[in-house]
Short mmCIF file of C-alpha atoms and ligand atoms in Angstrom, two decimals:
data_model
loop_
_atom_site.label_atom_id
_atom_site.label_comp_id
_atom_site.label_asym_id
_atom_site.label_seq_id
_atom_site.Cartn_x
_atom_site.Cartn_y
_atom_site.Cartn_z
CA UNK X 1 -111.65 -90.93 -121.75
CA UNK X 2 -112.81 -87.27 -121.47
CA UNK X 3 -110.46 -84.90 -122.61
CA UNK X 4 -109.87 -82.13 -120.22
CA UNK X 5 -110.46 -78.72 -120.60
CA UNK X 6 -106.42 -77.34 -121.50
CA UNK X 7 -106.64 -80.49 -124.27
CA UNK X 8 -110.04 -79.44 -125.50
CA UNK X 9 -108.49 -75.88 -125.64
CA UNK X 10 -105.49 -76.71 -127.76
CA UNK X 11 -107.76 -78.83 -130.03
CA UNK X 12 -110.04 -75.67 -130.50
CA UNK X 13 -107.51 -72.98 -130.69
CA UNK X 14 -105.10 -75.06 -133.15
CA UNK X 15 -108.20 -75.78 -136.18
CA UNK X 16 -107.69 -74.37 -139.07
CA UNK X 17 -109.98 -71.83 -140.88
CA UNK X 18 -112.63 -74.56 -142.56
CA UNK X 19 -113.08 -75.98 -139.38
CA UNK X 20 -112.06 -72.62 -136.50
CA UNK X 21 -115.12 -72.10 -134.00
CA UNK X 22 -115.27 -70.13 -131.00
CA UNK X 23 -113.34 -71.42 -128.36
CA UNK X 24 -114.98 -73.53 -125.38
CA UNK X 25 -117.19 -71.12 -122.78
CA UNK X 26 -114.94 -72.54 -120.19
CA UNK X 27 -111.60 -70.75 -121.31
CA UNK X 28 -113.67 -67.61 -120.60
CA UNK X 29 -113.59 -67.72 -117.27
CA UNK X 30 -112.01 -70.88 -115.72
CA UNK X 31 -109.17 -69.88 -113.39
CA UNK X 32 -106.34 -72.60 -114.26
CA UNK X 33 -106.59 -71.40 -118.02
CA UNK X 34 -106.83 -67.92 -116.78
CA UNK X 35 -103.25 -68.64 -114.67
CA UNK X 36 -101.79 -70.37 -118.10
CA UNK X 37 -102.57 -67.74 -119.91
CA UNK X 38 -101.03 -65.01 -117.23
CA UNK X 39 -97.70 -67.37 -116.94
CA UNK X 40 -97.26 -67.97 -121.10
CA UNK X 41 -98.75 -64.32 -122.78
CA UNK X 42 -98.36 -61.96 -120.42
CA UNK X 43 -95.46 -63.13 -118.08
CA UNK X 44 -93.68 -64.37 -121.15
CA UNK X 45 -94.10 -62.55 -124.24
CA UNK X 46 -94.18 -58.92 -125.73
CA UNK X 47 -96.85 -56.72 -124.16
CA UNK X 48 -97.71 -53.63 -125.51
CA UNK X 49 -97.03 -50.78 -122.98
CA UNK X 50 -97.57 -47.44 -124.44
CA UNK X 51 -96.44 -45.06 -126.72
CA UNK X 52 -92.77 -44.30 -126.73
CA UNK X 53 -93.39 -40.46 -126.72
CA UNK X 54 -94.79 -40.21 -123.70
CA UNK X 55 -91.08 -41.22 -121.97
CA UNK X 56 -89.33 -38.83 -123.93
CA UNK X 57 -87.17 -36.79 -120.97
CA UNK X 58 -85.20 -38.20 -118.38
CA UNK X 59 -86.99 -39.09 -115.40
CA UNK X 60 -90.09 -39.90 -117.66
CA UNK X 61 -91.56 -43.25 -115.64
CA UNK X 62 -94.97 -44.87 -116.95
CA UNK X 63 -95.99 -47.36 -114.35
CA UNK X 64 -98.52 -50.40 -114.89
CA UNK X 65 -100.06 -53.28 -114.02
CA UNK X 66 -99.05 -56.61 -115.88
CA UNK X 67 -101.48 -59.70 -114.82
CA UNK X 68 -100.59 -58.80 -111.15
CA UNK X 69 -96.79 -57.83 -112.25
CA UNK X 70 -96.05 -54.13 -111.19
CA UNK X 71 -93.66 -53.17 -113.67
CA UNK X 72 -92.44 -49.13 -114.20
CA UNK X 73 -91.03 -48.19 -117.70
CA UNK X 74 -88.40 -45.67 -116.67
CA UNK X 75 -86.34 -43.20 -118.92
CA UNK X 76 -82.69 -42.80 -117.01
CA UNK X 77 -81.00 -39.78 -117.47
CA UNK X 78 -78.14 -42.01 -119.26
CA UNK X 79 -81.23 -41.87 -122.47
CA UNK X 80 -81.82 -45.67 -121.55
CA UNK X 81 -85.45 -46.77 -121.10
CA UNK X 82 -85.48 -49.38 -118.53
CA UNK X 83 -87.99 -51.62 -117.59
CA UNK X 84 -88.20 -52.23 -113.73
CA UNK X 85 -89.82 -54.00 -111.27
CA UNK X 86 -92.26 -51.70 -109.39
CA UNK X 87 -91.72 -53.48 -106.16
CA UNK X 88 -89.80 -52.17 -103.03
CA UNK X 89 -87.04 -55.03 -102.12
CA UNK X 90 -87.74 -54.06 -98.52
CA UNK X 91 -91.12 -55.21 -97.46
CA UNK X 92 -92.70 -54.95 -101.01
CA UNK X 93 -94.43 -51.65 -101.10
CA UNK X 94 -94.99 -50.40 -104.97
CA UNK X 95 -93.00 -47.82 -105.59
CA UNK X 96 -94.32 -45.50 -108.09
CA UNK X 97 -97.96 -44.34 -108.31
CA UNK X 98 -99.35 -46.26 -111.49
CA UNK X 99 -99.73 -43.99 -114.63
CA UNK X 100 -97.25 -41.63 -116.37
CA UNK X 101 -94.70 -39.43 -114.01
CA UNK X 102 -91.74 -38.00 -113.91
CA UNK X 103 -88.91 -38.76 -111.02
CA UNK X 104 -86.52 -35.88 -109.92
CA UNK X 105 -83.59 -37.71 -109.51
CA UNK X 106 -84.46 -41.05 -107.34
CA UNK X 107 -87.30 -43.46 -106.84
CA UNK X 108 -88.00 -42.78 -103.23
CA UNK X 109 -89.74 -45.95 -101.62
CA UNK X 110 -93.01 -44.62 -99.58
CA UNK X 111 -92.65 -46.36 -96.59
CA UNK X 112 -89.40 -46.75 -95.72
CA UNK X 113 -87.78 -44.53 -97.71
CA UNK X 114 -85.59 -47.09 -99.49
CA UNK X 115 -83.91 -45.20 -102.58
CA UNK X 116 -83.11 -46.47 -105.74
CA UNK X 117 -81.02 -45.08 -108.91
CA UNK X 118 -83.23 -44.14 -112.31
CA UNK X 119 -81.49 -47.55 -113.04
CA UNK X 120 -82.72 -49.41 -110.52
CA UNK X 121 -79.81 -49.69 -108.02
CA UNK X 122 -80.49 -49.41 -104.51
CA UNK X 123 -78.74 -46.36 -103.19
CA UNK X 124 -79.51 -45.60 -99.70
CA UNK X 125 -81.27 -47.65 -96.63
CA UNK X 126 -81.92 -44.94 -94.29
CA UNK X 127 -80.92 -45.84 -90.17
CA UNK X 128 -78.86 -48.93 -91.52
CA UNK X 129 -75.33 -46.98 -90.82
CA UNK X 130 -73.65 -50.77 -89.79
CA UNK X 131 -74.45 -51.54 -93.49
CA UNK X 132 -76.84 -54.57 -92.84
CA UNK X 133 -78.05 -54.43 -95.92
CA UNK X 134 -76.16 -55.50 -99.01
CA UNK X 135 -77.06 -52.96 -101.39
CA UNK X 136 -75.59 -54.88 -104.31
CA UNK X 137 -78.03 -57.78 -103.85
CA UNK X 138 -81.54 -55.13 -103.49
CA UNK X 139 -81.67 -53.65 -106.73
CA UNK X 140 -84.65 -53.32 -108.68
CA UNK X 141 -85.57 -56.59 -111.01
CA UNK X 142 -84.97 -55.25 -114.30
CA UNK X 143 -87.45 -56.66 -117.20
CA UNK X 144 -86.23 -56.66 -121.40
CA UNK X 145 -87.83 -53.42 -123.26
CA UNK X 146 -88.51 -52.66 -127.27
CA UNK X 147 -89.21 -50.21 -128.76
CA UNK X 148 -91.00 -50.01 -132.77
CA UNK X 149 -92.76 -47.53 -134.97
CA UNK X 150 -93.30 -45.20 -131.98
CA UNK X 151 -94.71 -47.79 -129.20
CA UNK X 152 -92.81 -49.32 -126.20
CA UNK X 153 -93.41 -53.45 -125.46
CA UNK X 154 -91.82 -55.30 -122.60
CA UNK X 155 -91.66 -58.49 -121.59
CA UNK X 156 -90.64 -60.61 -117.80
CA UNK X 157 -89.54 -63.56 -119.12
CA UNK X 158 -86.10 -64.10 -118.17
CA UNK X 159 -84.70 -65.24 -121.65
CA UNK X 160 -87.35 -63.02 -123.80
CA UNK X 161 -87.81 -64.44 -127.82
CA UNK X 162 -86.00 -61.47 -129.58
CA UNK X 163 -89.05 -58.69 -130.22
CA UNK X 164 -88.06 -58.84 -133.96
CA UNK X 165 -89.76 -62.23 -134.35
CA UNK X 166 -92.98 -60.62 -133.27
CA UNK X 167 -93.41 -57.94 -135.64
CA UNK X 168 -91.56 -59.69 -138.47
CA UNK X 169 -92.35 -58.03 -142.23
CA UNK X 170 -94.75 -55.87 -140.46
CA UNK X 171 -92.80 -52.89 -141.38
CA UNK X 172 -93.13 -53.10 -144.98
CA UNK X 173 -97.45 -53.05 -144.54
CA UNK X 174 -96.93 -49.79 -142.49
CA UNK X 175 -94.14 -47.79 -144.46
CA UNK X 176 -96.62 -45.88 -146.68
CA UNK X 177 -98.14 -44.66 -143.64
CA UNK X 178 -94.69 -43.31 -142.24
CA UNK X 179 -95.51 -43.71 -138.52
CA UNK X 180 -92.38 -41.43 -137.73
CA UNK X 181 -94.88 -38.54 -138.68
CA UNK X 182 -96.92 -38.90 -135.05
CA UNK X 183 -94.88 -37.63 -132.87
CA UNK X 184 -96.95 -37.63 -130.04
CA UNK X 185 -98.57 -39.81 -128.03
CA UNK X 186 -101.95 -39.72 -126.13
CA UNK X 187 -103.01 -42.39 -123.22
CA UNK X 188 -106.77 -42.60 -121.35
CA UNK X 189 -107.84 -43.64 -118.22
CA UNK X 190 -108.28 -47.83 -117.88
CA UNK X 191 -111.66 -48.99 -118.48
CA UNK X 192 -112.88 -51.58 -116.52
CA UNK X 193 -114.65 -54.59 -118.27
CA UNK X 194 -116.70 -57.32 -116.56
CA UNK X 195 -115.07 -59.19 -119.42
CA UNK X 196 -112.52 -62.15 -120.30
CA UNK X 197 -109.80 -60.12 -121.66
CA UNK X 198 -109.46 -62.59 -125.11
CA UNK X 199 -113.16 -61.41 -125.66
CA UNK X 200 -112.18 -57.86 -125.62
CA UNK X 201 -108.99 -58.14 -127.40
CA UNK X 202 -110.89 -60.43 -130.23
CA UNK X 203 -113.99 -57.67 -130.40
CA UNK X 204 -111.36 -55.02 -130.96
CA UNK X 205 -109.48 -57.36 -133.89
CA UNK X 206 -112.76 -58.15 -136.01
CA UNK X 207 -114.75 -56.08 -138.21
CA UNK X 208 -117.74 -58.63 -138.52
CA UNK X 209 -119.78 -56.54 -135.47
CA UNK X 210 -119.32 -53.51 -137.14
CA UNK X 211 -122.47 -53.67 -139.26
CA UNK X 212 -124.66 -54.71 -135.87
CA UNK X 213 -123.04 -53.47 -132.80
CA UNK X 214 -121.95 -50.02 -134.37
CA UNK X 215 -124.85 -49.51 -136.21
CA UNK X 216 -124.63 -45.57 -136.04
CA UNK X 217 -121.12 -45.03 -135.26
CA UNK X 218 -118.49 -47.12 -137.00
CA UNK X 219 -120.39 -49.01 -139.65
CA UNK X 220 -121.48 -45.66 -141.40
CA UNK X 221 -117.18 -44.89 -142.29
CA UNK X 222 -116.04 -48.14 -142.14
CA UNK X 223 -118.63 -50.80 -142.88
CA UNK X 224 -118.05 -54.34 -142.08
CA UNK X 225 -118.38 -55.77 -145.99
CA UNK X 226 -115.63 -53.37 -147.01
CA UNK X 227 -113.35 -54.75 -144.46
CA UNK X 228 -110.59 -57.52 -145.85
CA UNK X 229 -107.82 -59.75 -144.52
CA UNK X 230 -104.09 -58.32 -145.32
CA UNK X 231 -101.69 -60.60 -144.21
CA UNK X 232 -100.84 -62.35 -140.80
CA UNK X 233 -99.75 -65.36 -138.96
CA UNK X 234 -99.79 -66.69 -135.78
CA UNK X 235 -97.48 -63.84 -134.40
CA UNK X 236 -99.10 -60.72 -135.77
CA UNK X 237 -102.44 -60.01 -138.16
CA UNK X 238 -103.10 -57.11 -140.28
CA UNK X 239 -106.79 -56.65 -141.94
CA UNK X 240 -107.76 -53.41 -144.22
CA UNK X 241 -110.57 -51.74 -144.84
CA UNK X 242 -112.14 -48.88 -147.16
CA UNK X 243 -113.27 -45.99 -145.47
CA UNK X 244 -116.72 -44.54 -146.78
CA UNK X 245 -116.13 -40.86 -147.77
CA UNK X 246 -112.48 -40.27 -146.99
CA UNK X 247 -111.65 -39.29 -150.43
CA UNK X 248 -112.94 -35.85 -150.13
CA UNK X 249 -111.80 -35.36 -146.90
CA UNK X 250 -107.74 -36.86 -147.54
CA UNK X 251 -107.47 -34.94 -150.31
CA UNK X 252 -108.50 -31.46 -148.68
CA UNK X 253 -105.01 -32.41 -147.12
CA UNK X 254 -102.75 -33.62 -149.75
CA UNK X 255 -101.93 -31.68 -152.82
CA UNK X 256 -101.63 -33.58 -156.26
CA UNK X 257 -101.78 -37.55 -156.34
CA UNK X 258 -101.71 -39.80 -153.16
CA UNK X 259 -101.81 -43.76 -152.52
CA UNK X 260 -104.65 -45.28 -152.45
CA UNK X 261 -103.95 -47.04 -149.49
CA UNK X 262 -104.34 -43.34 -147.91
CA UNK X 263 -108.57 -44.25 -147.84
CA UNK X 264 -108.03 -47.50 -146.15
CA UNK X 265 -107.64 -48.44 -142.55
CA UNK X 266 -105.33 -51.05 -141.29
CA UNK X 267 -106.07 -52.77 -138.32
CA UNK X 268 -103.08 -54.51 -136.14
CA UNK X 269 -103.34 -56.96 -134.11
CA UNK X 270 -100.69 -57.95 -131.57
CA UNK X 271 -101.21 -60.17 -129.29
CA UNK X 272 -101.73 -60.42 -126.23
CA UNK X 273 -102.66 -56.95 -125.49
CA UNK X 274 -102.51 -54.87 -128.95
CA UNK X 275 -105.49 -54.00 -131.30
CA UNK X 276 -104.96 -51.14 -133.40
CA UNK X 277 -105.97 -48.92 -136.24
CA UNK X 278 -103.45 -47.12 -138.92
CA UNK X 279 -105.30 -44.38 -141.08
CA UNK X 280 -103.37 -41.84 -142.94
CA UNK X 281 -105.21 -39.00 -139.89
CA UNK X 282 -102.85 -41.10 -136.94
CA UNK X 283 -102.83 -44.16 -135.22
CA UNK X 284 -105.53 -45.65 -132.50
CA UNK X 285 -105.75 -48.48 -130.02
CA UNK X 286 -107.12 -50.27 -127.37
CA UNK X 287 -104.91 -52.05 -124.91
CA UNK X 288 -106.45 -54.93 -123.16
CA UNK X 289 -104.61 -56.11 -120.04
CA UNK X 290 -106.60 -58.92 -117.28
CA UNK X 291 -107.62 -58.67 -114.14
CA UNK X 292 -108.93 -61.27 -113.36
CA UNK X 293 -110.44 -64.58 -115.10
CA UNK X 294 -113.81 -62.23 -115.81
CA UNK X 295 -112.07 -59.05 -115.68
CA UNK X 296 -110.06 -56.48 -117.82
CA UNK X 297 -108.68 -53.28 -118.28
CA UNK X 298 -109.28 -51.57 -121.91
CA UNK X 299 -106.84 -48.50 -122.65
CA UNK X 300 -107.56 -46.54 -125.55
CA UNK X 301 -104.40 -44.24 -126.64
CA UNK X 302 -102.79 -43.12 -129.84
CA UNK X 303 -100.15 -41.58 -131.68
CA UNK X 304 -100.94 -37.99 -133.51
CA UNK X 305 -99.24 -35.65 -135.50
CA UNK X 306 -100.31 -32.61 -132.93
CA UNK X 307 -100.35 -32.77 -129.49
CA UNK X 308 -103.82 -33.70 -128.10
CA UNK X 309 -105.91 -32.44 -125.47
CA UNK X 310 -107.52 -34.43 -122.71
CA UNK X 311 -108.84 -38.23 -123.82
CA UNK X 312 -112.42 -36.15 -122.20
CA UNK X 313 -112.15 -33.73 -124.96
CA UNK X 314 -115.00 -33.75 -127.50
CA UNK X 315 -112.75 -35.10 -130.15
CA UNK X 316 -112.55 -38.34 -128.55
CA UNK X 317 -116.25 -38.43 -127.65
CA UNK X 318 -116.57 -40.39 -131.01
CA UNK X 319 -114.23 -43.29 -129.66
CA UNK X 320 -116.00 -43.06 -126.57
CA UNK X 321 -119.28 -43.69 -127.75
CA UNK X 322 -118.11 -46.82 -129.41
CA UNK X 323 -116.06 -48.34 -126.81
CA UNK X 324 -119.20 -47.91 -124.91
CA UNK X 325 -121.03 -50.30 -127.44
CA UNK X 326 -117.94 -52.40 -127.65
CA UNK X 327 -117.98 -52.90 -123.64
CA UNK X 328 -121.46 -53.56 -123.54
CA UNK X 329 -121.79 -56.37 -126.28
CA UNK X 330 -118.61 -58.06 -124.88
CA UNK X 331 -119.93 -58.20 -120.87
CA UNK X 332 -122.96 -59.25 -122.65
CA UNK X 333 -120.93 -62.59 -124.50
CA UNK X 334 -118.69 -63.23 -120.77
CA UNK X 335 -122.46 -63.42 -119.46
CA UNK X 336 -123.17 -66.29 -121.92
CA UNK X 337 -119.73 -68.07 -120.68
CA UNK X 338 -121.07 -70.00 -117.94
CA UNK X 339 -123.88 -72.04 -120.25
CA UNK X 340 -123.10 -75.82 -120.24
CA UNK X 341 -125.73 -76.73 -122.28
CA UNK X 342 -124.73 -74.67 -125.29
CA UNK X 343 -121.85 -74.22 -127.24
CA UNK X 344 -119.90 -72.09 -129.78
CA UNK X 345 -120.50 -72.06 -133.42
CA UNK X 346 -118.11 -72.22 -136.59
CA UNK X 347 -116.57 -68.95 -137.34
CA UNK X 348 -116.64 -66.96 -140.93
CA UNK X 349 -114.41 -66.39 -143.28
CA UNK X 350 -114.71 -62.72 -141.97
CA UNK X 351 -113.47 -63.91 -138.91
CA UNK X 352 -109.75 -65.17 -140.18
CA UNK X 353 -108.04 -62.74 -137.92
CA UNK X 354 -109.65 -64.97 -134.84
CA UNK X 355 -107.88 -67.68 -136.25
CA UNK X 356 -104.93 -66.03 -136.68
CA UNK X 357 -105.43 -65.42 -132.66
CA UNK X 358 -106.37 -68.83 -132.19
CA UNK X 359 -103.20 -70.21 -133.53
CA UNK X 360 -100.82 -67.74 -131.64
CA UNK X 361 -102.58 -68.90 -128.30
CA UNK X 362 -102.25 -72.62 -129.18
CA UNK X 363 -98.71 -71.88 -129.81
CA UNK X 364 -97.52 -69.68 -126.64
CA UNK X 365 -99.81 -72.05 -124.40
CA UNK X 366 -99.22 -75.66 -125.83
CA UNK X 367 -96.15 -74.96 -128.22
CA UNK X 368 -98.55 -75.97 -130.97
CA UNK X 369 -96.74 -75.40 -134.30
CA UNK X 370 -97.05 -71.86 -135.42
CA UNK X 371 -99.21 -71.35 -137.87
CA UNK X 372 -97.76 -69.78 -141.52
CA UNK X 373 -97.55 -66.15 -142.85
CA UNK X 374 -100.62 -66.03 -145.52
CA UNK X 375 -101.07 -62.65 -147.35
CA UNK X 376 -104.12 -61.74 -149.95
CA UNK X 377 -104.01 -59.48 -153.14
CA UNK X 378 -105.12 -56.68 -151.16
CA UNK X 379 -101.92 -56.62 -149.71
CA UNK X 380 -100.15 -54.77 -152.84
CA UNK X 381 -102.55 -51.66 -151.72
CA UNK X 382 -100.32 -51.23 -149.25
CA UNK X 383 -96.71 -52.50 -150.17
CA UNK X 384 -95.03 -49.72 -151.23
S1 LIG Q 1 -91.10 -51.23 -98.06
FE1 LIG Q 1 -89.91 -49.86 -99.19
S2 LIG Q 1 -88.63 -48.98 -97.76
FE2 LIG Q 1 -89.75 -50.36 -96.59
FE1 LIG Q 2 -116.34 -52.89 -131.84
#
């Protein structure tokens, strides 16, 4: 009998590293995987939401878009974040304009005027002086929130794994780095890829392209053959890598002797919507959220020692230019999706942190065993 296309996934996604290949076309763009995926990663697990600096004072709201969940991340003036449901419990209107904000006192619904609490209660119904409406049972859903090393996760499921799990041992990789020292965060605009959001999130976790797609921009500081696998799992991956040239340029800043682990990069990946990069300079990522089967929303943001001006600034034009590449190549591959006749090919050992990926979907989709924590020598570079 043929196998259908959720087995074939599973069979795919749980291989292990002699045999791991890309994943079947299909799960690219086929809309039952694509609703699996929504209802198992990113309506029931940790997603990344932004950095934790950004909500600092109360009233402080950042508003989003989770796989068709409007969800608001709202600092109360109690010092509690809160994550909320975005939704008016009237007729359904969303509530607060998507992006960062910050609320006076009140989230005043836009249509009817509805007002809620910074905690979500429901306050006051305006023209309903007979008290039709049981305020009590309209409050705003309220959604579990974490907060690590600077950046703010949240998750709808109802009984949410504890957010240790997910970042498990992580902390000792990322000590030497002391992420307390960026104390402030910075958050662009949404890109919008004509892209499977697994091919974006798996072009920002690998370093194989480097060499190819960013011929001129990243390969020159960080070339693909210097890049290495850390540690990781099926919950979380970490991969290093030397960067060309740094020496001169780290020790301009530090006085006397420093780790060498301070002309390295380390790369996190958290899935389902974290890639990001640790250098000794501050902290980078890309935030992939879907839109859609073919369709996704790449963030780039950051944490930084000093405050930063406008993503549009010339600093950034450097991440700009290869996100640019990195769009282009990937709504290139979600192009190549639909082809029946072909199929994918084995991946390299450069390509471990895919697996890693792999196994973490087979898991959260088809409670395939997780896979084990694995760590290389090149670890002790960075274990303090
Ligand atoms: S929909 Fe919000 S008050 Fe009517
Ligand atoms: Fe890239």
């Amino acid at each position: 009998m043929q196998k259908s296309l959720p087995e074939i996934y599973q069979q795919s996604a749980s291989a292990g590293a002699d045999q791991a290949h890309c994943l079947p076309f299909a799960v690219y763009h086929d809309a039952e995987i694509f609703a699996l995926e929504v209802a198992q990663l990113f309506h029931n697990d940790w997603v990344f939401a932004c950095a934790e600096a950004k909500l600092s004072e109360p009233g402080d709201y950042f508003a989003l878009d989770i796989a068709g969940e409007p969800v608001a991340l709202l600092r109360g003036r109690d010092g509690e974040l809160r994550g909320l449901s975005n939704i008016c419990r009237h007729r359904g209107t969303s509530l607060l304009d998507d992006g960062f904000g910050r609320i006076e006192k009140n989230i005043v619904c836009p249509y009817h005027a509805w007002t809620y609490g910074d905690n979500g209660d429901l306050k006051g119904v305006p023209f309903d002086s007979d008290n039709q409406v049981d305020k009590d049972r309209h409050c705003l859903p309220h959604f579990a929130v974490a907060c690590w090393q600077g950046l703010v996760f949240i998750n709808l499921a109802e009984k949410p794994r504890p957010f240790s799990e997910r970042v498990k041992g992580l902390d000792d990789y990322l000590a030497l780095f002391d992420l307390s020292r960026y104390r402030h965060g910075y958050h662009a605009e949404a890109e919008h890829w004509n892209a499977n959001w697994k091919l974006a999130l798996e072009n920002g976790m690998e370093s194989y392209h480097l060499f190819k797609v960013h011929k001129e921009t990243l390969e020159p500081m960080t070339p693909s053959k210097q890049a290495y696998y850390v540690a990781g799992s099926s919950e979380w991956t970490l991969t290093g890598g030397a960067m060309k040239d740094n020496r001169s340029k780290v020790v301009k800043w530090l006085s006397g002797s420093y780790p060498e682990a301070y002309n390295h990069y380390l790369l996190l990946s958290l899935p389902p919507s974290l890639v990001m990069v640790i250098t000794y300079e501050g902290v980078d990522w890309i935030q992939v959220l879907p839109d859609g089967p073919e369709q996704c929303r790449v963030i780039p943001g950051g944490l930084t020692e000093k405050p930063v001006a406008s993503f549009d600034s010339p600093e950034f034009q450097f991440t700009a230019s290869f996100l640019a590449e990195d769009q282009a190549i990937c709504e290139r591959v979600q192009r190549g999706m639909h082809a029946t006749k072909g199929q994918g090919g084995k991946l390299v050992e450069m390509e471990q942190i895919l697996v890693d990926f792999r196994h973490y979907l087979a898991n959260r989709l088809f409670a395939s065993p997780p896979a084990p924590f694995s760590q290389t020598e090149a670890a002790q570079l960075f274990l303090k």
